Amino acid sequence: MAKLTTFSIGGVHPDDSKIARGCAIEVLPLPSTVYISMAQHLGAPAKPVVAVGDKVKTGTVIAEPGGFISAFVHSSVSGTVKSIGPRKDIAGNPVTHVEITVEGDEWEESIDRSDTLVTAIPEDRAAILDRIKACGVVGLGGATFPTHVKLNPAPGSKAECLILNGAECEPYLTSDYRIMLERSREIVVGAAIMQAVLGGCRCVIGIEENKPEAIAAMDAAVLSLGYPGIEVLPLKKKYPQGGEKQLIDAVMHRQVGSGALPISVGAVVQNVATALAVYEAVQKNKPLITNTLTVTGDCLPVERQHNYLFRIGMPLSFIAEQAGGVPEAAAKLVSGGPMMGKAIANLDATTVKGSSSILYLSEAATKRGKESYCIRCGRCADACPMGLEPFLLRRLYVAGDLEGLEKEAVQDCIECGCCLYSCPAYIPLLDQIRMAKGQVMGVIRARAAAAKAAAEAAKAAKQ
Amino acid sequence: MDKHLVSPNPHIHAAVSTESLMRDVIIALLPAIIVSVLFYGWGELLILAVSALSCVLFEWAIAKFLFKDTALFCCPAALVTGLLLAMNLPVSTPWWIVVLGALFAIGVVKMSFGGIGQNVFNPAIAARVFLLVSFPQQMTHWTAPAGFIHSVDAFSGATLLGQVPVLGALEADKLVSLQTLLYNIGGSAGEISALALLVGWAYLLIRRVIKPWITLSIFATVAVVAGIFHLADPTLYTGPLFNLLTGGVILGACFMATDYVTSPMSTWGGVIYGVGIGFLLMMIRYFGSYPEGVSFAILLMNMTVPLLNRWFHGKKYGRA
């Protein structure tokens, strides 16, 4: 077997703990009420277009984009709008939600709910993009960046390679794995659609070697559908392979410059779940109202682990109850993977488009050791997939040296957590680097704004 | 919900701690320690115990009573210093000299710079050199082993390196054989068995406690420098194998030069550091007034570490 490829700098090897890999995707029953967040994508929050008392169907638009980088939001159930107002998200911060009381399950007639695989790809590129936008598709790999924006690169830039991210490098998570097994053909059609939108570039589906069944299923789907220029590329298991910049390095052996977009090296990266959403949007006219989520954890018996197809807007607590409640031994609840996910401060918070898991971690799995002193072992620098030196960034942060931090590229940090994961002294490296990054990004933005203002003033003076 | 933790990512850890890393170093030292006790007997065991216990005691006391911060006390790290110091001493060293060495290592070299992670010099080596210049007689008094294994060719009085001026390079070179790899009597107790030290080094590599580059660059530099001089004049200069297997090269390269705190963080910095140690130690051996130069070479290169850390960095993603 040929040597597997992976990204070239840093990375760590946490145990993959894919305990829920054998659990087929189950459809959850409907709750009595759903709460649909207006801020479930990167960019400006969506603006509600429904009023209290309105009747909505499954798939009805309930909010429109609030800016260029924003997305449509649809009702995931049929029923009546009960309220529109602030509600706490998983961190406990108030966000505008549309509360809908569920009545039956009546879908918009325009949505094709059949299982028939539609393989013919529409000709009109603009129409495809419109459909993706109208269906509220956002990136489901974590960042929830509006997909229609990403698939429409600025004039002058050309996509050479569409990379489909099937790495699922986070431990525990198995939702991408399950859809690659169960929905492989739809994902490949979705990839072919995005290929067409991008003007016929090649497409590489990157999957880590610890998912051989997914590699085989995707390979078979690619072969049977016969779209040109799509291949499956097994990757060596290493975290954070699914990071956009790392995946581009692994697949294309190119590195994206600091502050630049992937398209600058000819790459567009989309998650496999996003490809599925694109398929459903373009071929079935189905908005992004469902997604797959894993209920898992080290303190949850395997028979209580699930991969669920959920309606967006179902409260996390409802899903947790469906899976038998929060296990007694859980010390920490996480939404997302154990490396980059967010701790759940409020289980009553609702699911959003990008929800990927409810992860129950035991105290033994999640406990941070007592912080001690740096022994200069260099493990953080070895682990950093951006080639940064976390120990140094932390020292500069403590010293308040913003200039030094910028020179040492703190703004390039992708917050993957490898540094703190590796630190034998349990120094809160990422916690401090994240704050340093925030400060330096502020300085960079202020400088850019000042430069822009100066340029405009000069232009005005000339006229 | 109140009983659940809420804190930023990452939510899991590699489960490696300073203590576990230092425990691995102690485990890696065990083969060489066992061999030294087998050859030198109870006396060696006493030196190891006195050194290790005094280092632990001094570090604990200074952290608790002077710094009033027990987080500065890392028992396995102090044990490593204590064991390495003992391994660098002749078996005949009086116990009070050992205690003095431990006090210097922990009190002066480590804690006065701020404790764990802050010291510029390797504590065990600095203490050995301190003892060497303070008590030259006791520190170069090599006794015949009185251990549980009796070696027929054991001799007293001088180490292999010490024989060079007496016998000449040609004859000294002949003293090195395959047996030297297994055990080599004379010198510091910890240096007896190159093989035992290398087994420990391999353990550290397998456990990913250290990376091999510093050690390999020292070995390579010693071999190249000795090779060149030996080719130029074999009657004056001993050869590569002699220089690799005698004295403290293996102990120093595997366990002392690879100390996290006092070695560079980047791979290339480490290679330069290793080359520097290898070159300096050979210069001291060939041209210095001491027969052995590993300790001095490491201490001298310790001083360059801040500069090497400033000059050499790993490659950053997406930046030239």
PDB file of N, CA and C in Angstrom, chain B residues 27-115:
ATOM      1  N   ILE B  27      12.924   5.695  34.685  1.00  0.00           N
ATOM      2  CA  ILE B  27      12.874   4.314  34.184  1.00  0.00           C
ATOM      3  C   ILE B  27      14.004   4.088  33.175  1.00  0.00           C
ATOM      4  N   ALA B  28      14.243   5.093  32.337  1.00  0.00           N
ATOM      5  CA  ALA B  28      15.286   4.963  31.315  1.00  0.00           C
ATOM      6  C   ALA B  28      16.671   4.886  31.948  1.00  0.00           C
ATOM      7  N   LEU B  29      16.835   5.477  33.123  1.00  0.00           N
ATOM      8  CA  LEU B  29      18.144   5.447  33.784  1.00  0.00           C
ATOM      9  C   LEU B  29      18.381   4.118  34.499  1.00  0.00           C
ATOM     10  N   LEU B  30      17.293   3.391  34.773  1.00  0.00           N
ATOM     11  CA  LEU B  30      17.418   2.175  35.581  1.00  0.00           C
ATOM     12  C   LEU B  30      18.420   1.141  35.055  1.00  0.00           C
ATOM     13  N   PRO B  31      18.427   0.819  33.759  1.00  0.00           N
ATOM     14  CA  PRO B  31      19.405  -0.193  33.313  1.00  0.00           C
ATOM     15  C   PRO B  31      20.832   0.194  33.690  1.00  0.00           C
ATOM     16  N   ALA B  32      21.202   1.452  33.445  1.00  0.00           N
ATOM     17  CA  ALA B  32      22.564   1.888  33.757  1.00  0.00           C
ATOM     18  C   ALA B  32      22.793   1.880  35.266  1.00  0.00           C
ATOM     19  N   ILE B  33      21.768   2.249  36.034  1.00  0.00           N
ATOM     20  CA  ILE B  33      21.898   2.252  37.491  1.00  0.00           C
ATOM     21  C   ILE B  33      22.102   0.830  38.010  1.00  0.00           C
ATOM     22  N   ILE B  34      21.319  -0.095  37.472  1.00  0.00           N
ATOM     23  CA  ILE B  34      21.440  -1.494  37.913  1.00  0.00           C
ATOM     24  C   ILE B  34      22.840  -2.024  37.617  1.00  0.00           C
ATOM     25  N   VAL B  35      23.332  -1.731  36.407  1.00  0.00           N
ATOM     26  CA  VAL B  35      24.682  -2.200  36.056  1.00  0.00           C
ATOM     27  C   VAL B  35      25.714  -1.590  37.010  1.00  0.00           C
ATOM     28  N   SER B  36      25.558  -0.293  37.314  1.00  0.00           N
ATOM     29  CA  SER B  36      26.564   0.344  38.174  1.00  0.00           C
ATOM     30  C   SER B  36      26.550  -0.256  39.576  1.00  0.00           C
ATOM     31  N   VAL B  37      25.350  -0.580  40.067  1.00  0.00           N
ATOM     32  CA  VAL B  37      25.273  -1.194  41.404  1.00  0.00           C
ATOM     33  C   VAL B  37      25.848  -2.605  41.372  1.00  0.00           C
ATOM     34  N   LEU B  38      25.592  -3.326  40.280  1.00  0.00           N
ATOM     35  CA  LEU B  38      26.138  -4.684  40.166  1.00  0.00           C
ATOM     36  C   LEU B  38      27.657  -4.662  40.214  1.00  0.00           C
ATOM     37  N   PHE B  39      28.253  -3.660  39.554  1.00  0.00           N
ATOM     38  CA  PHE B  39      29.711  -3.631  39.496  1.00  0.00           C
ATOM     39  C   PHE B  39      30.341  -2.987  40.728  1.00  0.00           C
ATOM     40  N   TYR B  40      29.665  -1.971  41.276  1.00  0.00           N
ATOM     41  CA  TYR B  40      30.296  -1.222  42.361  1.00  0.00           C
ATOM     42  C   TYR B  40      29.710  -1.520  43.738  1.00  0.00           C
ATOM     43  N   GLY B  41      28.611  -2.249  43.762  1.00  0.00           N
ATOM     44  CA  GLY B  41      28.114  -2.720  45.051  1.00  0.00           C
ATOM     45  C   GLY B  41      27.382  -1.679  45.871  1.00  0.00           C
ATOM     46  N   TRP B  42      27.334  -1.953  47.186  1.00  0.00           N
ATOM     47  CA  TRP B  42      26.546  -1.141  48.115  1.00  0.00           C
ATOM     48  C   TRP B  42      26.994   0.312  48.123  1.00  0.00           C
ATOM     49  N   GLY B  43      28.257   0.548  47.947  1.00  0.00           N
ATOM     50  CA  GLY B  43      28.780   1.913  47.981  1.00  0.00           C
ATOM     51  C   GLY B  43      28.100   2.782  46.937  1.00  0.00           C
ATOM     52  N   GLU B  44      27.909   2.211  45.759  1.00  0.00           N
ATOM     53  CA  GLU B  44      27.262   2.954  44.685  1.00  0.00           C
ATOM     54  C   GLU B  44      25.795   3.200  45.021  1.00  0.00           C
ATOM     55  N   LEU B  45      25.170   2.195  45.586  1.00  0.00           N
ATOM     56  CA  LEU B  45      23.772   2.334  45.966  1.00  0.00           C
ATOM     57  C   LEU B  45      23.616   3.463  46.991  1.00  0.00           C
ATOM     58  N   LEU B  46      24.586   3.548  47.896  1.00  0.00           N
ATOM     59  CA  LEU B  46      24.549   4.588  48.921  1.00  0.00           C
ATOM     60  C   LEU B  46      24.663   5.973  48.282  1.00  0.00           C
ATOM     61  N   ILE B  47      25.598   6.107  47.343  1.00  0.00           N
ATOM     62  CA  ILE B  47      25.771   7.403  46.669  1.00  0.00           C
ATOM     63  C   ILE B  47      24.493   7.796  45.934  1.00  0.00           C
ATOM     64  N   LEU B  48      23.890   6.834  45.227  1.00  0.00           N
ATOM     65  CA  LEU B  48      22.647   7.111  44.506  1.00  0.00           C
ATOM     66  C   LEU B  48      21.559   7.574  45.470  1.00  0.00           C
ATOM     67  N   ALA B  49      21.450   6.860  46.592  1.00  0.00           N
ATOM     68  CA  ALA B  49      20.389   7.180  47.553  1.00  0.00           C
ATOM     69  C   ALA B  49      20.628   8.545  48.189  1.00  0.00           C
ATOM     70  N   VAL B  50      21.868   8.797  48.599  1.00  0.00           N
ATOM     71  CA  VAL B  50      22.177  10.079  49.256  1.00  0.00           C
ATOM     72  C   VAL B  50      21.904  11.229  48.291  1.00  0.00           C
ATOM     73  N   SER B  51      22.375  11.086  47.058  1.00  0.00           N
ATOM     74  CA  SER B  51      22.221  12.148  46.073  1.00  0.00           C
ATOM     75  C   SER B  51      20.748  12.401  45.755  1.00  0.00           C
ATOM     76  N   ALA B  52      20.009  11.319  45.484  1.00  0.00           N
ATOM     77  CA  ALA B  52      18.599  11.467  45.110  1.00  0.00           C
ATOM     78  C   ALA B  52      17.800  12.073  46.262  1.00  0.00           C
ATOM     79  N   LEU B  53      18.008  11.540  47.464  1.00  0.00           N
ATOM     80  CA  LEU B  53      17.240  12.040  48.604  1.00  0.00           C
ATOM     81  C   LEU B  53      17.590  13.489  48.917  1.00  0.00           C
ATOM     82  N   SER B  54      18.878  13.839  48.849  1.00  0.00           N
ATOM     83  CA  SER B  54      19.213  15.239  49.162  1.00  0.00           C
ATOM     84  C   SER B  54      18.628  16.174  48.123  1.00  0.00           C
ATOM     85  N   CYS B  55      18.654  15.793  46.841  1.00  0.00           N
ATOM     86  CA  CYS B  55      18.074  16.672  45.819  1.00  0.00           C
ATOM     87  C   CYS B  55      16.593  16.896  46.086  1.00  0.00           C
ATOM     88  N   VAL B  56      15.869  15.810  46.372  1.00  0.00           N
ATOM     89  CA  VAL B  56      14.430  15.917  46.632  1.00  0.00           C
ATOM     90  C   VAL B  56      14.197  16.790  47.855  1.00  0.00           C
ATOM     91  N   LEU B  57      14.970  16.548  48.904  1.00  0.00           N
ATOM     92  CA  LEU B  57      14.786  17.302  50.149  1.00  0.00           C
ATOM     93  C   LEU B  57      15.079  18.790  49.935  1.00  0.00           C
ATOM     94  N   PHE B  58      16.197  19.089  49.278  1.00  0.00           N
ATOM     95  CA  PHE B  58      16.557  20.502  49.061  1.00  0.00           C
ATOM     96  C   PHE B  58      15.499  21.199  48.206  1.00  0.00           C
ATOM     97  N   GLU B  59      15.035  20.520  47.151  1.00  0.00           N
ATOM     98  CA  GLU B  59      14.055  21.182  46.279  1.00  0.00           C
ATOM     99  C   GLU B  59      12.748  21.439  47.036  1.00  0.00           C
ATOM    100  N   TRP B  60      12.331  20.436  47.798  1.00  0.00           N
ATOM    101  CA  TRP B  60      11.085  20.592  48.561  1.00  0.00           C
ATOM    102  C   TRP B  60      11.224  21.740  49.567  1.00  0.00           C
ATOM    103  N   ALA B  61      12.346  21.743  50.304  1.00  0.00           N
ATOM    104  CA  ALA B  61      12.526  22.736  51.358  1.00  0.00           C
ATOM    105  C   ALA B  61      12.599  24.140  50.766  1.00  0.00           C
ATOM    106  N   ILE B  62      13.341  24.295  49.671  1.00  0.00           N
ATOM    107  CA  ILE B  62      13.484  25.632  49.075  1.00  0.00           C
ATOM    108  C   ILE B  62      12.144  26.107  48.509  1.00  0.00           C
ATOM    109  N   ALA B  63      11.419  25.180  47.847  1.00  0.00           N
ATOM    110  CA  ALA B  63      10.122  25.563  47.293  1.00  0.00           C
ATOM    111  C   ALA B  63       9.161  25.958  48.412  1.00  0.00           C
ATOM    112  N   LYS B  64       9.164  25.184  49.481  1.00  0.00           N
ATOM    113  CA  LYS B  64       8.182  25.405  50.550  1.00  0.00           C
ATOM    114  C   LYS B  64       8.544  26.614  51.410  1.00  0.00           C
ATOM    115  N   PHE B  65       9.806  26.699  51.815  1.00  0.00           N
ATOM    116  CA  PHE B  65      10.147  27.719  52.808  1.00  0.00           C
ATOM    117  C   PHE B  65      10.696  29.009  52.206  1.00  0.00           C
ATOM    118  N   LEU B  66      11.374  28.927  51.068  1.00  0.00           N
ATOM    119  CA  LEU B  66      11.898  30.162  50.485  1.00  0.00           C
ATOM    120  C   LEU B  66      10.938  30.753  49.454  1.00  0.00           C
ATOM    121  N   PHE B  67      10.463  29.908  48.526  1.00  0.00           N
ATOM    122  CA  PHE B  67       9.527  30.424  47.509  1.00  0.00           C
ATOM    123  C   PHE B  67       8.092  30.455  48.028  1.00  0.00           C
ATOM    124  N   LYS B  68       7.802  29.639  49.025  1.00  0.00           N
ATOM    125  CA  LYS B  68       6.428  29.444  49.525  1.00  0.00           C
ATOM    126  C   LYS B  68       5.496  29.093  48.375  1.00  0.00           C
ATOM    127  N   ASP B  69       5.965  28.234  47.472  1.00  0.00           N
ATOM    128  CA  ASP B  69       5.179  27.816  46.310  1.00  0.00           C
ATOM    129  C   ASP B  69       5.530  26.362  46.020  1.00  0.00           C
ATOM    130  N   THR B  70       4.695  25.440  46.511  1.00  0.00           N
ATOM    131  CA  THR B  70       5.044  24.022  46.363  1.00  0.00           C
ATOM    132  C   THR B  70       4.858  23.541  44.923  1.00  0.00           C
ATOM    133  N   ALA B  71       4.248  24.374  44.060  1.00  0.00           N
ATOM    134  CA  ALA B  71       4.150  23.978  42.652  1.00  0.00           C
ATOM    135  C   ALA B  71       5.542  23.923  42.020  1.00  0.00           C
ATOM    136  N   LEU B  72       6.502  24.588  42.668  1.00  0.00           N
ATOM    137  CA  LEU B  72       7.870  24.556  42.145  1.00  0.00           C
ATOM    138  C   LEU B  72       8.561  23.236  42.468  1.00  0.00           C
ATOM    139  N   PHE B  73       7.963  22.456  43.357  1.00  0.00           N
ATOM    140  CA  PHE B  73       8.577  21.188  43.744  1.00  0.00           C
ATOM    141  C   PHE B  73       8.023  20.075  42.873  1.00  0.00           C
ATOM    142  N   CYS B  74       8.905  19.494  42.071  1.00  0.00           N
ATOM    143  CA  CYS B  74       8.505  18.372  41.228  1.00  0.00           C
ATOM    144  C   CYS B  74       9.399  17.201  41.619  1.00  0.00           C
ATOM    145  N   CYS B  75       8.855  16.302  42.442  1.00  0.00           N
ATOM    146  CA  CYS B  75       9.657  15.230  43.030  1.00  0.00           C
ATOM    147  C   CYS B  75      10.409  14.401  41.977  1.00  0.00           C
ATOM    148  N   PRO B  76       9.729  13.900  40.913  1.00  0.00           N
ATOM    149  CA  PRO B  76      10.474  13.092  39.945  1.00  0.00           C
ATOM    150  C   PRO B  76      11.583  13.881  39.244  1.00  0.00           C
ATOM    151  N   ALA B  77      11.381  15.181  39.041  1.00  0.00           N
ATOM    152  CA  ALA B  77      12.420  15.982  38.385  1.00  0.00           C
ATOM    153  C   ALA B  77      13.640  16.101  39.297  1.00  0.00           C
ATOM    154  N   ALA B  78      13.403  16.308  40.595  1.00  0.00           N
ATOM    155  CA  ALA B  78      14.513  16.381  41.538  1.00  0.00           C
ATOM    156  C   ALA B  78      15.231  15.037  41.630  1.00  0.00           C
ATOM    157  N   LEU B  79      14.447  13.966  41.543  1.00  0.00           N
ATOM    158  CA  LEU B  79      15.053  12.624  41.560  1.00  0.00           C
ATOM    159  C   LEU B  79      15.970  12.419  40.359  1.00  0.00           C
ATOM    160  N   VAL B  80      15.520  12.884  39.187  1.00  0.00           N
ATOM    161  CA  VAL B  80      16.341  12.747  37.983  1.00  0.00           C
ATOM    162  C   VAL B  80      17.678  13.466  38.187  1.00  0.00           C
ATOM    163  N   THR B  81      17.613  14.694  38.689  1.00  0.00           N
ATOM    164  CA  THR B  81      18.849  15.443  38.949  1.00  0.00           C
ATOM    165  C   THR B  81      19.745  14.671  39.915  1.00  0.00           C
ATOM    166  N   GLY B  82      19.136  14.162  40.978  1.00  0.00           N
ATOM    167  CA  GLY B  82      19.902  13.423  41.978  1.00  0.00           C
ATOM    168  C   GLY B  82      20.562  12.178  41.402  1.00  0.00           C
ATOM    169  N   LEU B  83      19.807  11.424  40.629  1.00  0.00           N
ATOM    170  CA  LEU B  83      20.358  10.197  40.042  1.00  0.00           C
ATOM    171  C   LEU B  83      21.475  10.515  39.054  1.00  0.00           C
ATOM    172  N   LEU B  84      21.242  11.540  38.214  1.00  0.00           N
ATOM    173  CA  LEU B  84      22.271  11.888  37.225  1.00  0.00           C
ATOM    174  C   LEU B  84      23.544  12.375  37.908  1.00  0.00           C
ATOM    175  N   LEU B  85      23.376  13.157  38.980  1.00  0.00           N
ATOM    176  CA  LEU B  85      24.556  13.631  39.707  1.00  0.00           C
ATOM    177  C   LEU B  85      25.324  12.431  40.240  1.00  0.00           C
ATOM    178  N   ALA B  86      24.621  11.504  40.885  1.00  0.00           N
ATOM    179  CA  ALA B  86      25.293  10.321  41.445  1.00  0.00           C
ATOM    180  C   ALA B  86      25.998   9.525  40.367  1.00  0.00           C
ATOM    181  N   MET B  87      25.364   9.420  39.207  1.00  0.00           N
ATOM    182  CA  MET B  87      25.950   8.635  38.126  1.00  0.00           C
ATOM    183  C   MET B  87      27.208   9.291  37.568  1.00  0.00           C
ATOM    184  N   ASN B  88      27.376  10.575  37.850  1.00  0.00           N
ATOM    185  CA  ASN B  88      28.554  11.296  37.357  1.00  0.00           C
ATOM    186  C   ASN B  88      29.683  11.352  38.373  1.00  0.00           C
ATOM    187  N   LEU B  89      29.511  10.674  39.486  1.00  0.00           N
ATOM    188  CA  LEU B  89      30.529  10.740  40.537  1.00  0.00           C
ATOM    189  C   LEU B  89      31.260   9.402  40.642  1.00  0.00           C
ATOM    190  N   PRO B  90      32.548   9.458  41.088  1.00  0.00           N
ATOM    191  CA  PRO B  90      33.236   8.197  41.368  1.00  0.00           C
ATOM    192  C   PRO B  90      32.610   7.536  42.598  1.00  0.00           C
ATOM    193  N   VAL B  91      32.693   6.226  42.649  1.00  0.00           N
ATOM    194  CA  VAL B  91      32.030   5.500  43.722  1.00  0.00           C
ATOM    195  C   VAL B  91      32.631   5.835  45.090  1.00  0.00           C
ATOM    196  N   SER B  92      33.863   6.306  45.071  1.00  0.00           N
ATOM    197  CA  SER B  92      34.536   6.573  46.348  1.00  0.00           C
ATOM    198  C   SER B  92      34.221   7.950  46.916  1.00  0.00           C
ATOM    199  N   THR B  93      33.391   8.727  46.258  1.00  0.00           N
ATOM    200  CA  THR B  93      33.086  10.076  46.739  1.00  0.00           C
ATOM    201  C   THR B  93      32.496  10.020  48.155  1.00  0.00           C
ATOM    202  N   PRO B  94      33.055  10.792  49.099  1.00  0.00           N
ATOM    203  CA  PRO B  94      32.483  10.807  50.452  1.00  0.00           C
ATOM    204  C   PRO B  94      31.051  11.344  50.432  1.00  0.00           C
ATOM    205  N   TRP B  95      30.219  10.878  51.338  1.00  0.00           N
ATOM    206  CA  TRP B  95      28.791  11.221  51.313  1.00  0.00           C
ATOM    207  C   TRP B  95      28.550  12.717  51.443  1.00  0.00           C
ATOM    208  N   TRP B  96      29.402  13.388  52.236  1.00  0.00           N
ATOM    209  CA  TRP B  96      29.156  14.824  52.440  1.00  0.00           C
ATOM    210  C   TRP B  96      29.460  15.627  51.186  1.00  0.00           C
ATOM    211  N   ILE B  97      30.351  15.129  50.354  1.00  0.00           N
ATOM    212  CA  ILE B  97      30.591  15.803  49.070  1.00  0.00           C
ATOM    213  C   ILE B  97      29.367  15.636  48.162  1.00  0.00           C
ATOM    214  N   VAL B  98      28.775  14.443  48.246  1.00  0.00           N
ATOM    215  CA  VAL B  98      27.571  14.199  47.451  1.00  0.00           C
ATOM    216  C   VAL B  98      26.460  15.170  47.868  1.00  0.00           C
ATOM    217  N   VAL B  99      26.291  15.339  49.184  1.00  0.00           N
ATOM    218  CA  VAL B  99      25.251  16.239  49.682  1.00  0.00           C
ATOM    219  C   VAL B  99      25.527  17.675  49.234  1.00  0.00           C
ATOM    220  N   LEU B 100      26.799  18.044  49.300  1.00  0.00           N
ATOM    221  CA  LEU B 100      27.180  19.391  48.867  1.00  0.00           C
ATOM    222  C   LEU B 100      26.855  19.580  47.375  1.00  0.00           C
ATOM    223  N   GLY B 101      27.150  18.555  46.598  1.00  0.00           N
ATOM    224  CA  GLY B 101      26.844  18.604  45.160  1.00  0.00           C
ATOM    225  C   GLY B 101      25.351  18.768  44.922  1.00  0.00           C
ATOM    226  N   ALA B 102      24.565  18.035  45.694  1.00  0.00           N
ATOM    227  CA  ALA B 102      23.108  18.121  45.552  1.00  0.00           C
ATOM    228  C   ALA B 102      22.618  19.527  45.912  1.00  0.00           C
ATOM    229  N   LEU B 103      23.189  20.080  46.955  1.00  0.00           N
ATOM    230  CA  LEU B 103      22.790  21.427  47.365  1.00  0.00           C
ATOM    231  C   LEU B 103      23.131  22.440  46.264  1.00  0.00           C
ATOM    232  N   PHE B 104      24.320  22.262  45.672  1.00  0.00           N
ATOM    233  CA  PHE B 104      24.718  23.173  44.592  1.00  0.00           C
ATOM    234  C   PHE B 104      23.779  23.012  43.392  1.00  0.00           C
ATOM    235  N   ALA B 105      23.517  21.747  43.011  1.00  0.00           N
ATOM    236  CA  ALA B 105      22.667  21.480  41.846  1.00  0.00           C
ATOM    237  C   ALA B 105      21.290  22.104  42.028  1.00  0.00           C
ATOM    238  N   ILE B 106      20.648  21.792  43.134  1.00  0.00           N
ATOM    239  CA  ILE B 106      19.267  22.243  43.340  1.00  0.00           C
ATOM    240  C   ILE B 106      19.230  23.701  43.797  1.00  0.00           C
ATOM    241  N   GLY B 107      20.018  24.012  44.807  1.00  0.00           N
ATOM    242  CA  GLY B 107      19.927  25.333  45.412  1.00  0.00           C
ATOM    243  C   GLY B 107      20.461  26.430  44.525  1.00  0.00           C
ATOM    244  N   VAL B 108      21.672  26.224  44.013  1.00  0.00           N
ATOM    245  CA  VAL B 108      22.305  27.298  43.248  1.00  0.00           C
ATOM    246  C   VAL B 108      21.883  27.260  41.780  1.00  0.00           C
ATOM    247  N   VAL B 109      22.072  26.095  41.143  1.00  0.00           N
ATOM    248  CA  VAL B 109      21.881  26.053  39.690  1.00  0.00           C
ATOM    249  C   VAL B 109      20.414  26.104  39.309  1.00  0.00           C
ATOM    250  N   LYS B 110      19.551  25.426  40.090  1.00  0.00           N
ATOM    251  CA  LYS B 110      18.146  25.346  39.694  1.00  0.00           C
ATOM    252  C   LYS B 110      17.285  26.407  40.378  1.00  0.00           C
ATOM    253  N   MET B 111      17.228  26.374  41.705  1.00  0.00           N
ATOM    254  CA  MET B 111      16.250  27.213  42.393  1.00  0.00           C
ATOM    255  C   MET B 111      16.608  28.699  42.364  1.00  0.00           C
ATOM    256  N   SER B 112      17.893  29.025  42.383  1.00  0.00           N
ATOM    257  CA  SER B 112      18.215  30.456  42.419  1.00  0.00           C
ATOM    258  C   SER B 112      17.893  31.123  41.081  1.00  0.00           C
ATOM    259  N   PHE B 113      17.693  30.333  40.047  1.00  0.00           N
ATOM    260  CA  PHE B 113      17.271  30.911  38.766  1.00  0.00           C
ATOM    261  C   PHE B 113      15.747  30.936  38.646  1.00  0.00           C
ATOM    262  N   GLY B 114      15.057  30.422  39.636  1.00  0.00           N
ATOM    263  CA  GLY B 114      13.594  30.460  39.599  1.00  0.00           C
ATOM    264  C   GLY B 114      12.952  29.089  39.621  1.00  0.00           C
ATOM    265  N   GLY B 115      13.760  28.047  39.737  1.00  0.00           N
ATOM    266  CA  GLY B 115      13.190  26.711  39.869  1.00  0.00           C
ATOM    267  C   GLY B 115      12.922  26.035  38.543  1.00  0.00           C
TER     268      GLY B 115
END
